[in-house]
XYZ file of C-alpha atoms in Angstrom:
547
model
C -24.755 -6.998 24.925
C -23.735 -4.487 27.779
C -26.882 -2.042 26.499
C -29.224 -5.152 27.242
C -27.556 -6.238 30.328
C -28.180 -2.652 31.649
C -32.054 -2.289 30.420
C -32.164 -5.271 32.054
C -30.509 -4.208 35.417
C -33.011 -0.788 35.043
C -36.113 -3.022 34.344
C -34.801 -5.051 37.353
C -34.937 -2.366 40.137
C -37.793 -0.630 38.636
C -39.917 -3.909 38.858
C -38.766 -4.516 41.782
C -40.309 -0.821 42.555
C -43.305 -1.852 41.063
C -43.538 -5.013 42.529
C -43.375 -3.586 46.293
C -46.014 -0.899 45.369
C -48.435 -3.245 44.242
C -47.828 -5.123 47.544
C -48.282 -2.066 49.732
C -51.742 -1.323 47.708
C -53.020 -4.925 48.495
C -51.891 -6.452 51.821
C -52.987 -9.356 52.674
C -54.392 -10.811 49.260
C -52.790 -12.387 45.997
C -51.638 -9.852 43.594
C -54.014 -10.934 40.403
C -51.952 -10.479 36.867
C -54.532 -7.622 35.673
C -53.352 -5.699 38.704
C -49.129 -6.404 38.718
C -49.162 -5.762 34.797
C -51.160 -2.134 35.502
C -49.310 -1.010 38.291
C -45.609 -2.497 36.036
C -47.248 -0.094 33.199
C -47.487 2.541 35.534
C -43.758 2.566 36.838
C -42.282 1.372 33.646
C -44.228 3.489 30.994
C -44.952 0.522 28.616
C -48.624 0.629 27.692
C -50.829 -2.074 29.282
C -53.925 -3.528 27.087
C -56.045 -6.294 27.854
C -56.876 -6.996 24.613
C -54.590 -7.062 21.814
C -56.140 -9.296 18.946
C -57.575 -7.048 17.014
C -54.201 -5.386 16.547
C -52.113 -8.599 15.239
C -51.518 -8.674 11.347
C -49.962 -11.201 9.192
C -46.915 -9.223 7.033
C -44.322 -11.512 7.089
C -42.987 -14.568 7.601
C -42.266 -15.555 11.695
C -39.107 -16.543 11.895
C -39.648 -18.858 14.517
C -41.849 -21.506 15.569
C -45.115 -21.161 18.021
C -43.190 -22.957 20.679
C -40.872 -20.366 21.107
C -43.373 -17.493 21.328
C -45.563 -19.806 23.844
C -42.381 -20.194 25.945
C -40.957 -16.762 25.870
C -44.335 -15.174 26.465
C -44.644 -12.590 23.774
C -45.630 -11.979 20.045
C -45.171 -9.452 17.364
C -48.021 -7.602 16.213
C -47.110 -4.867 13.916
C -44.097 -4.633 11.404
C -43.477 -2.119 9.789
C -41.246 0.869 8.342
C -38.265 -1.033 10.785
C -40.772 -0.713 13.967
C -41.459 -3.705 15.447
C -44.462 -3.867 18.183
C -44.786 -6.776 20.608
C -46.637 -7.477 23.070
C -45.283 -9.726 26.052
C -46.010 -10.470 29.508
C -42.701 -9.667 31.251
C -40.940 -7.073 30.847
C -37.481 -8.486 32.115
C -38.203 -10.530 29.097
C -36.709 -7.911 26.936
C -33.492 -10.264 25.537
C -35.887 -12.348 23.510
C -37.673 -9.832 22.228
C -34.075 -7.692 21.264
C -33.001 -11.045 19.601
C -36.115 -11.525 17.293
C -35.856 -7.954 16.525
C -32.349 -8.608 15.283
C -32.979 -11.356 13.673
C -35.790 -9.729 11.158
C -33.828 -6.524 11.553
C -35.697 -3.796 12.910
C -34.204 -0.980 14.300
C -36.572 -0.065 16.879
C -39.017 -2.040 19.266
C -42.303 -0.639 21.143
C -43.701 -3.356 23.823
C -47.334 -3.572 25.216
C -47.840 -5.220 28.478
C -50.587 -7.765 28.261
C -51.657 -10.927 30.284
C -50.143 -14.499 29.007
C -53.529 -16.171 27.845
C -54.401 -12.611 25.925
C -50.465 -13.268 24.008
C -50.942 -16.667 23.787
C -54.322 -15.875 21.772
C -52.597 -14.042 19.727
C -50.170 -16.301 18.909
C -52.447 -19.074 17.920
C -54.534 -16.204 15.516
C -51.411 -15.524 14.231
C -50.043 -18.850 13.385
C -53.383 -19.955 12.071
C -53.302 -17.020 9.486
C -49.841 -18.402 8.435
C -50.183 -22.298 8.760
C -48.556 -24.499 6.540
C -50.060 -24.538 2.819
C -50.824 -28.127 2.118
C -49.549 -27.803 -1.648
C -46.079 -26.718 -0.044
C -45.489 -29.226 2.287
C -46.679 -32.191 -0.791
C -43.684 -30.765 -2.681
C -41.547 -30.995 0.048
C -42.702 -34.339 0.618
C -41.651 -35.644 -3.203
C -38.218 -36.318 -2.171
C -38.269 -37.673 0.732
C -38.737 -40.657 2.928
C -42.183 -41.225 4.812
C -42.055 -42.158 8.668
C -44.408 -45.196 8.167
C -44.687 -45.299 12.490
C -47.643 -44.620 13.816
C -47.986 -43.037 16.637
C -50.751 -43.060 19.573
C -52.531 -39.466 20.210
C -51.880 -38.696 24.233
C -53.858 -35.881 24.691
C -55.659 -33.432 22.851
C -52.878 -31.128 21.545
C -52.871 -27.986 19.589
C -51.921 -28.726 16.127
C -50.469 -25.709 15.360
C -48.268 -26.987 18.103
C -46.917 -29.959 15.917
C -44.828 -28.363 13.799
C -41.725 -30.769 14.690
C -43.714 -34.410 14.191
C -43.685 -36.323 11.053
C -44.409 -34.955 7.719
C -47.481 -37.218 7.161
C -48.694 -35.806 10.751
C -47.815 -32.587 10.221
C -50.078 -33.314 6.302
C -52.577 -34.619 8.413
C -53.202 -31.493 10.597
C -52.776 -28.644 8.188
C -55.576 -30.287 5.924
C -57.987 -29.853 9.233
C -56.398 -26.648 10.272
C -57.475 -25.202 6.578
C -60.485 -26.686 7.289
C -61.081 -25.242 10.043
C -59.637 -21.891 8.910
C -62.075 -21.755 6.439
C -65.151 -22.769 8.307
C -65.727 -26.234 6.307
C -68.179 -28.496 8.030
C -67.026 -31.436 5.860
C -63.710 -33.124 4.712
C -63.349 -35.266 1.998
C -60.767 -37.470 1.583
C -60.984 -39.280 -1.782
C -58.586 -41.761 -3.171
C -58.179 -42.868 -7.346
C -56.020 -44.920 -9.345
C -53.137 -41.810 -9.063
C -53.903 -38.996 -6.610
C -56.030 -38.050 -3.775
C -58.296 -35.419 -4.067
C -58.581 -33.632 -0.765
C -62.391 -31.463 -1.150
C -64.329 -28.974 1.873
C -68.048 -28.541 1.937
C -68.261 -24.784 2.914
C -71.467 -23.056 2.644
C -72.821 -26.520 1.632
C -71.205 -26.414 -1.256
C -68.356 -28.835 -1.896
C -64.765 -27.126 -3.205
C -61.525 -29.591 -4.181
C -58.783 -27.844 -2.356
C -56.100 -29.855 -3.601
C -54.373 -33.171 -4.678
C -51.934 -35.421 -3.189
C -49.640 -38.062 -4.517
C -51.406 -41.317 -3.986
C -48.239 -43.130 -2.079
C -49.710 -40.916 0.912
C -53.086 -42.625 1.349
C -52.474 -45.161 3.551
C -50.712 -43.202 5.879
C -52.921 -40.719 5.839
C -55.672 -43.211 6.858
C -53.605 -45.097 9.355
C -53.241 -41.393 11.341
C -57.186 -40.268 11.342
C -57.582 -43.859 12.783
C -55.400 -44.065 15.313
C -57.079 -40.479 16.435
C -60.681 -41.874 16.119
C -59.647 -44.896 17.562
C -60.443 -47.502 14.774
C -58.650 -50.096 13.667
C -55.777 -49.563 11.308
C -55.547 -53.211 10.331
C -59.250 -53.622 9.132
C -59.502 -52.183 5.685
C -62.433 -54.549 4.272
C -65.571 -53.062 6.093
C -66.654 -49.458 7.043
C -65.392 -47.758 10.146
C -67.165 -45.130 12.207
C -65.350 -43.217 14.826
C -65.066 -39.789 16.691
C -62.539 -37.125 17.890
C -61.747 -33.845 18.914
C -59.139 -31.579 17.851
C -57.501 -28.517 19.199
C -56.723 -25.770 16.973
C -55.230 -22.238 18.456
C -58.417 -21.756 21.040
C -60.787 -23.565 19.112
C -62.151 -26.756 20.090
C -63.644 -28.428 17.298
C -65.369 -32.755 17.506
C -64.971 -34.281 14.344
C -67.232 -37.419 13.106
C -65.254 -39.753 11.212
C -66.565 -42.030 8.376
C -64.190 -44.714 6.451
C -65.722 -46.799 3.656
C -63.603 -49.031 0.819
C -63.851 -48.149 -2.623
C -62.444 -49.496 -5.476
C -58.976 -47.365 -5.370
C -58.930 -47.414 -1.528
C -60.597 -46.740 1.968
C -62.658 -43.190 1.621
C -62.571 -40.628 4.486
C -65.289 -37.858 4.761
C -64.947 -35.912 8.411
C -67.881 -34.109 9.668
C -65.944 -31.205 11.687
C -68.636 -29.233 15.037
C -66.873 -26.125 15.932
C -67.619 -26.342 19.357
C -66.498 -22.506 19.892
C -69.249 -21.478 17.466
C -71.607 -19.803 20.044
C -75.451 -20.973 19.049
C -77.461 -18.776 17.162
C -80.511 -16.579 18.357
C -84.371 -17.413 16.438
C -83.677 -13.518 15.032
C -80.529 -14.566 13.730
C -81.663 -17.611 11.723
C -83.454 -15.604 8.591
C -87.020 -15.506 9.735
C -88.806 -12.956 8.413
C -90.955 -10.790 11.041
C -94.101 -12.555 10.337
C -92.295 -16.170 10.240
C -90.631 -14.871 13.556
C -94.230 -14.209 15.061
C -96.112 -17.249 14.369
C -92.907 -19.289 15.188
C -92.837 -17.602 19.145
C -96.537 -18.214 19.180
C -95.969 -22.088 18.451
C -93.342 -21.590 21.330
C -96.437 -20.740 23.833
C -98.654 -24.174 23.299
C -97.891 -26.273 26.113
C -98.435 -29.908 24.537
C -98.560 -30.758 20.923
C -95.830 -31.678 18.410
C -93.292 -29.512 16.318
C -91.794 -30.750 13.627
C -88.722 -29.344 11.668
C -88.050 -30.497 8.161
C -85.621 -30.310 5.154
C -82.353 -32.779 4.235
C -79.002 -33.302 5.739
C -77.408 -30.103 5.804
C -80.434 -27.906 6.041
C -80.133 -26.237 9.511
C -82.569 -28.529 11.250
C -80.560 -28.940 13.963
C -79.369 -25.277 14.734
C -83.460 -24.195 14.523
C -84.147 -27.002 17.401
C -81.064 -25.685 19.517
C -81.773 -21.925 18.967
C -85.415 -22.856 19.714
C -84.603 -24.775 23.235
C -82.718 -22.044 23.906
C -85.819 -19.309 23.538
C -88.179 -21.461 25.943
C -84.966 -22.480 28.482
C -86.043 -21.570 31.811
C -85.324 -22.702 35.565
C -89.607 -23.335 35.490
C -89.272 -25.663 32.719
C -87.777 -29.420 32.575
C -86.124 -29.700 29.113
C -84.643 -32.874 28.314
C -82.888 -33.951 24.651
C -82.591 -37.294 23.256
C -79.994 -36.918 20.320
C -77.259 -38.194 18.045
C -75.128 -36.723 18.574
C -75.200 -34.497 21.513
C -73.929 -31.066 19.038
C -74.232 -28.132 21.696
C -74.387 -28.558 25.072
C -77.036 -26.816 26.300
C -76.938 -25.178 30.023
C -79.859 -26.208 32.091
C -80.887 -29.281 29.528
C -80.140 -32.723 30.435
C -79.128 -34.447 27.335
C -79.022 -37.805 26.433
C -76.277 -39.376 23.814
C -78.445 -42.531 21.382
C -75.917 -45.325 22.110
C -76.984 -48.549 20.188
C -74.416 -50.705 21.343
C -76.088 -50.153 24.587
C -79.702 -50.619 23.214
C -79.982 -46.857 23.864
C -82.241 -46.071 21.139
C -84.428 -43.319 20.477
C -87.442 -45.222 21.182
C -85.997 -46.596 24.768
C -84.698 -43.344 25.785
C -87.875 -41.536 24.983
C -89.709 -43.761 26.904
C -87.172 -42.977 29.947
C -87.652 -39.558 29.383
C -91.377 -39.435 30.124
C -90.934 -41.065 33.439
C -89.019 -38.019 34.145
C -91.488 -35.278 34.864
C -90.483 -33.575 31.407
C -92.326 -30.226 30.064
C -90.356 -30.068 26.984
C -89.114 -33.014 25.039
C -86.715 -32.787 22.183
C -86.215 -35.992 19.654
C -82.887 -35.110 17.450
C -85.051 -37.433 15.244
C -87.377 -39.576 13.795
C -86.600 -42.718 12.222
C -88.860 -45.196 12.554
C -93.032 -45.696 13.955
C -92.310 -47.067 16.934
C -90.421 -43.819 18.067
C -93.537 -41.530 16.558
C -95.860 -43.471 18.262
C -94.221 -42.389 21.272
C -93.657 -38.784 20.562
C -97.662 -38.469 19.367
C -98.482 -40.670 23.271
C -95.688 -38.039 24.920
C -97.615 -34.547 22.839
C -101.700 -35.756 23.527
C -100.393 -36.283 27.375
C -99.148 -32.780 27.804
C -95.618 -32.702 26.779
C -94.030 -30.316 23.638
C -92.553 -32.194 21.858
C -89.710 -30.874 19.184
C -87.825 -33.417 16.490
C -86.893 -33.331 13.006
C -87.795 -35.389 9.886
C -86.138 -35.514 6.335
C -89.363 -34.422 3.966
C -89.022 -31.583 0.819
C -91.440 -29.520 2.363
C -93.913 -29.149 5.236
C -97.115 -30.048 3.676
C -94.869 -33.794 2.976
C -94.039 -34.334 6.690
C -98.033 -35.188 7.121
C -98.347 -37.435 4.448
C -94.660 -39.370 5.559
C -96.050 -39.815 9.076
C -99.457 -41.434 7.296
C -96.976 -43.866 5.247
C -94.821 -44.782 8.969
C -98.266 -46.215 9.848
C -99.107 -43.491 12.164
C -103.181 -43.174 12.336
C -104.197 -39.891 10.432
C -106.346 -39.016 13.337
C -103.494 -39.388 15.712
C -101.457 -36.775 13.377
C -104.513 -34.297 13.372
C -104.813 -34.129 17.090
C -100.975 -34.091 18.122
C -98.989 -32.071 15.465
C -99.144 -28.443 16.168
C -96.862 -26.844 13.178
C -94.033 -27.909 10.773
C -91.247 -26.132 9.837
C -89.524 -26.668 6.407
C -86.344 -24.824 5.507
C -83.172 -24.967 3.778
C -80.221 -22.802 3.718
C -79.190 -20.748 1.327
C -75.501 -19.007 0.928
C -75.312 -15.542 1.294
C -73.702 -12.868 -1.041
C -70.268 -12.070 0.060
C -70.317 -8.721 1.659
C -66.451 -7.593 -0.301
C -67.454 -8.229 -3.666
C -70.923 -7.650 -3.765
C -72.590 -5.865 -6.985
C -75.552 -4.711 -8.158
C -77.539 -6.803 -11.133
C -80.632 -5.531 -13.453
C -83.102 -8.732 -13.926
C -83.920 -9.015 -17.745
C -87.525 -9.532 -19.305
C -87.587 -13.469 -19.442
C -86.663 -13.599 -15.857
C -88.639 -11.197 -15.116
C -91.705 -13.533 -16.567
C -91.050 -16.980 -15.388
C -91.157 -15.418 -11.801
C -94.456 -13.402 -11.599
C -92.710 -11.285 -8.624
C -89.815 -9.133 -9.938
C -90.101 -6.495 -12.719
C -87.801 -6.162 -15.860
C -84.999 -3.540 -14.853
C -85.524 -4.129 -10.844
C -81.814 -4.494 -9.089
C -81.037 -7.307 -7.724
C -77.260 -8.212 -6.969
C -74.478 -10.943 -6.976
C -71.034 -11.174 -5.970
C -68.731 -10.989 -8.071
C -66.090 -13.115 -6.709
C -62.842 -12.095 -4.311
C -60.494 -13.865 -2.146
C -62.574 -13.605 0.716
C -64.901 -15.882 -0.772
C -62.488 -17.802 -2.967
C -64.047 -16.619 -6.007
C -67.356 -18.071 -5.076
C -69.442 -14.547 -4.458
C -70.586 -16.181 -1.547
C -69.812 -15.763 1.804
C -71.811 -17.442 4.926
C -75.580 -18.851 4.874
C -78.841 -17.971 6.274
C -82.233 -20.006 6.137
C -85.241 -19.851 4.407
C -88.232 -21.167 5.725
C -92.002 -22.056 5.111
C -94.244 -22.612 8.543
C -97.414 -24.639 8.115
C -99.778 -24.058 10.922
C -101.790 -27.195 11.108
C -105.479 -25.701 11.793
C -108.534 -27.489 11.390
C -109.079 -27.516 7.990
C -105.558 -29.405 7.593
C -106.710 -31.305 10.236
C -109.813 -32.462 8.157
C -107.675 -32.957 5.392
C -105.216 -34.935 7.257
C -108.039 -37.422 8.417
C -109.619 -37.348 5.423
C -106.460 -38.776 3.558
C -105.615 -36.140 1.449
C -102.147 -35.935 -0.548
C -99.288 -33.228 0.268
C -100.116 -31.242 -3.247
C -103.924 -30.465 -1.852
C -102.515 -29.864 1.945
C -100.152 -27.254 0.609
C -102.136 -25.427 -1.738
C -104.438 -25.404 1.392
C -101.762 -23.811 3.466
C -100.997 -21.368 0.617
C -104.221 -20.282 0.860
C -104.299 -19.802 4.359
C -101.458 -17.491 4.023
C -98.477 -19.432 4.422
C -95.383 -18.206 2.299
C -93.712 -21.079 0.519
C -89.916 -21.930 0.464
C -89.346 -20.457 -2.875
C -91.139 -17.142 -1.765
C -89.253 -16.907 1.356
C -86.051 -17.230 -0.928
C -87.528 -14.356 -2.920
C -88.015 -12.252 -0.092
C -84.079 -12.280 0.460
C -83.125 -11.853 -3.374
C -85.195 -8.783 -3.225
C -83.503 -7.789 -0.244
C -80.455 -7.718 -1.757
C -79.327 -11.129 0.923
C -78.571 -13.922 -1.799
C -78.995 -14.667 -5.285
C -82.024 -15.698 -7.462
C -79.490 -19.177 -8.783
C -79.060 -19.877 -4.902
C -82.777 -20.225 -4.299
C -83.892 -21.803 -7.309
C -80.858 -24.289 -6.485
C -81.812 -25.109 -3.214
C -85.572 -25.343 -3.404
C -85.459 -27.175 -6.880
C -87.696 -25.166 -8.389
């Protein structure tokens, strides 16, 4: 204890030193953190780093919760061979980090100066990589007696920071931590006669993570709806709600769906990382030529640009990344959407609220009283709203919006059946865009594979013996082989002889093969492109174009 009390007395005088040097350097202005922590570094010899979170690793267990790292401003980021390295914001701090040291018993300690929202960073990547496993918490659950309050949701907290609230809260946030953690876009939440099954849709495809005793449902339910503000007493009808959830620095809004069923009230959460920063046209799995006619479409100045493909598909992320190519200060972009996904700098978006008769329709027809150049529909659901967007596109607006068809060629034929007139189609609609994504091969475990002789047949394109590869499965992709997605797409350019076809009431088979023969390159070829390429798999694109 007298070793520490005298670091301490040295650390004292020399930041006092450094404290008066730093004020000497600057007179008259605030000292900024950057600034006291290099000139500390300087007089103290402890190394000074800005950014430390590519150094911390997960070796160990913590010892202590993320409170007490948040409040005593540091966190370890290397153990090993008895050498402890933390990094902390003040050096006079040195007791708690000579206790923690102790207490895992390490013999020697290096510290790196860093500023507090840097260690705090690194102390929610660190926690994240060692939350709470679900499966362990369930067994310690068996035993023991459920807190049946519920409890009302302040403010947006961390939830790595509720590690002292009730097991069924505590439940509640590791299963959307892991989800999270994994980059799920869905939770499932599924109740039967004697468990729960608890599943993630990652990569679109949907994984059961694990089950729970059934005696937690209710509570379960009874805490995602007092955070999406429903009502915990109705269990007869569907609920809908919304929330948003903090975990370590990511901000993520989650959609919340409730419907009975015969064993219980079903949960699926649709989770928006709003963190995620939005995605670039080149990014999105265009080839070069599909990235060339698509910035081509960008240049008309009227006319209407469709996006199609089911739930899931990417629509939404092609009509963002696309706003974002055209966004300029020349340009008035305005969004009518549901929901509002991405904010968008520059855009003014509007939020479909149909308790307030704020429907597509009515808000598109607000829109066009606002001097728009660009017009964006998140999408179309019904004629009246078409009829609209085709009024909006043959008066000089470009107009973007989605629509759920299997293909491009389709999305003429649906608008026909909405009751829009053919010729109205043919003179408005510029281009669609059909796509669907596909998962990609996970980069650790990837492998090459020689295509046989059958395969080879059935598709025309590849050659008996040509490599082709797969994953083989790892714990970075949880055995899957797969490991994020990219898009595949097929761009029909609607010229004038699908315009004659169009008015002439041809179906979606002759439209396409006209397309084809124009030179547009179909979903399935696109997907072939990338399994040649080495991208994803030949089971990946046959499974999502249904081939």
């Amino acid at each position: 204890m007298a070793i520490v009390h005298a670091i301490k007395e040295k650390l004292n005088l020399l930041k006092s030193s450094a404290d008066r040097e730093v004020e000497r350097s600057t007179p008259g202005e605030t000292v900024g953190e950057e600034e006291r922590l290099s000139e500390l570094s300087k007089v103290l010899g402890i190394p000074y780093s800005r950014h430390i979170l590519s150094q911390v690793e997960s070796n160990g267990s913590l010892e202590a919760p993320i409170q007490y790292f948040k409040r005593m401003g540091f966190v370890p980021l290397r153990r090993e061979n008895g050498l402890l390295t933390v990094a902390l914001n003040d050096p006079l701090n040195y007791q708690a980090v000579d206790d923690f040291a102790r207490m895992g018993g390490y013999q020697k300690v290096e510290m790196i100066l860093s500023p507090l929202k840097e260690i705090h960073s690194a102390i929610h990547i660190l926690f994240d990589q060692n939350g709470e496993d679900a499966e362990k918490m369930v067994q310690d659950l068996e035993g023991s007696e459920l807190d049946t309050r519920v409890t009302e949701l302040d403010e947006l907290e961390d939830l790595l920071d509720t590690t002292h609230e009730a097991p069924i809260i505590r439940l509640v946030n590791v299963i959307l931590t892991q989800a999270i953690r994994r980059k799920a876009s869905d939770i499932h939440i599924e109740p039967y006669e004697k468990e729960i099954k608890v599943r993630f849709r990652i990569d679109g495809v949907l994984y059961e993570i694990f089950s729970l005793p059934k005696r937690f449902h209710a509570h379960i339910v009874s805490r995602l709806k007092v955070i999406a503000n429903l009502d915990i007493a109705e269990k007869r009808i569907p609920q809908d709600g919304r929330m948003k959830i903090k975990a370590a620095d990511r901000t993520v809004d989650v959609r919340v769906s409730i419907i009975p069923m015969a064993f219980g009230e079903r949960i699926v959460l649709r989770l928006l990382d709003k963190g995620v920063s939005l995605m670039g046209l080149e990014e999105m799995g265009l080839t070069r030529k599909g990235l060339v006619v698509f910035e081509k479409l960008l240049t008309r100045s009227n006319g209407i640009l469709l996006v199609t493909g089911p739930t899931g598909s990417g629509k939404s992320t092609t009509l963002y990344a696309t706003l974002n190519k055209i966004n300029s200060s020349e340009k008035n972009i305005i969004t009518i959407e549901d929901p509002i996904e991405y904010q968008l700098k520059g855009v003014g978006q509007i939020q479909v609220n149909p308790k307030t008769d704020l429907t597509f329709a009515r808000g598109l027809r607000s829109i066009l009283r606002h001097d728009p150049d660009i017009v964006m529909i998140g999408e179309i659901r019904d004629l009246e709203t078409v009829e609209i967007a085709v009024q909006a596109s043959l008066t000089g607006h470009l107009v973007f919006s989605t629509l759920h068809t299997n293909d491009a060629a389709g999305a003429l034929t649906r608008l026909v059946d909405m009751g829009v007139e053919p010729f109205l189609i043919a003179s408005s609609l510029q281009a669609v865009i059909a796509q669907r994504l596909v998962r990609t091969i996970c980069p650790d475990c990837r492998e090459p594979l020689s295509i046989d002789q059958t395969m080879a047949v059935d598709l025309g394109t590849l050659r008996p013996g040509q490599t082709l590869y797969r994953g083989a499965g790892c714990n970075s992709c949880m055995g899957s082989g797969y490991r994020g997605r990219t898009g595949i797409f097929e761009i029909l350019e609607v010229d004038n002889q699908i315009r004659r076809l169009v008015t002439s009431g041809a179906d979606s088979v002759t439209i396409k093969d006209a397309a084809v023969n124009a030179g547009m390159s179909t979903l399935f070829e696109d997907g072939l492109l990338k399994v040649k390429a080495g991208v994803t798999t030949l089971d990946e694109v046959v499974r999502v174009t249904q081939r």
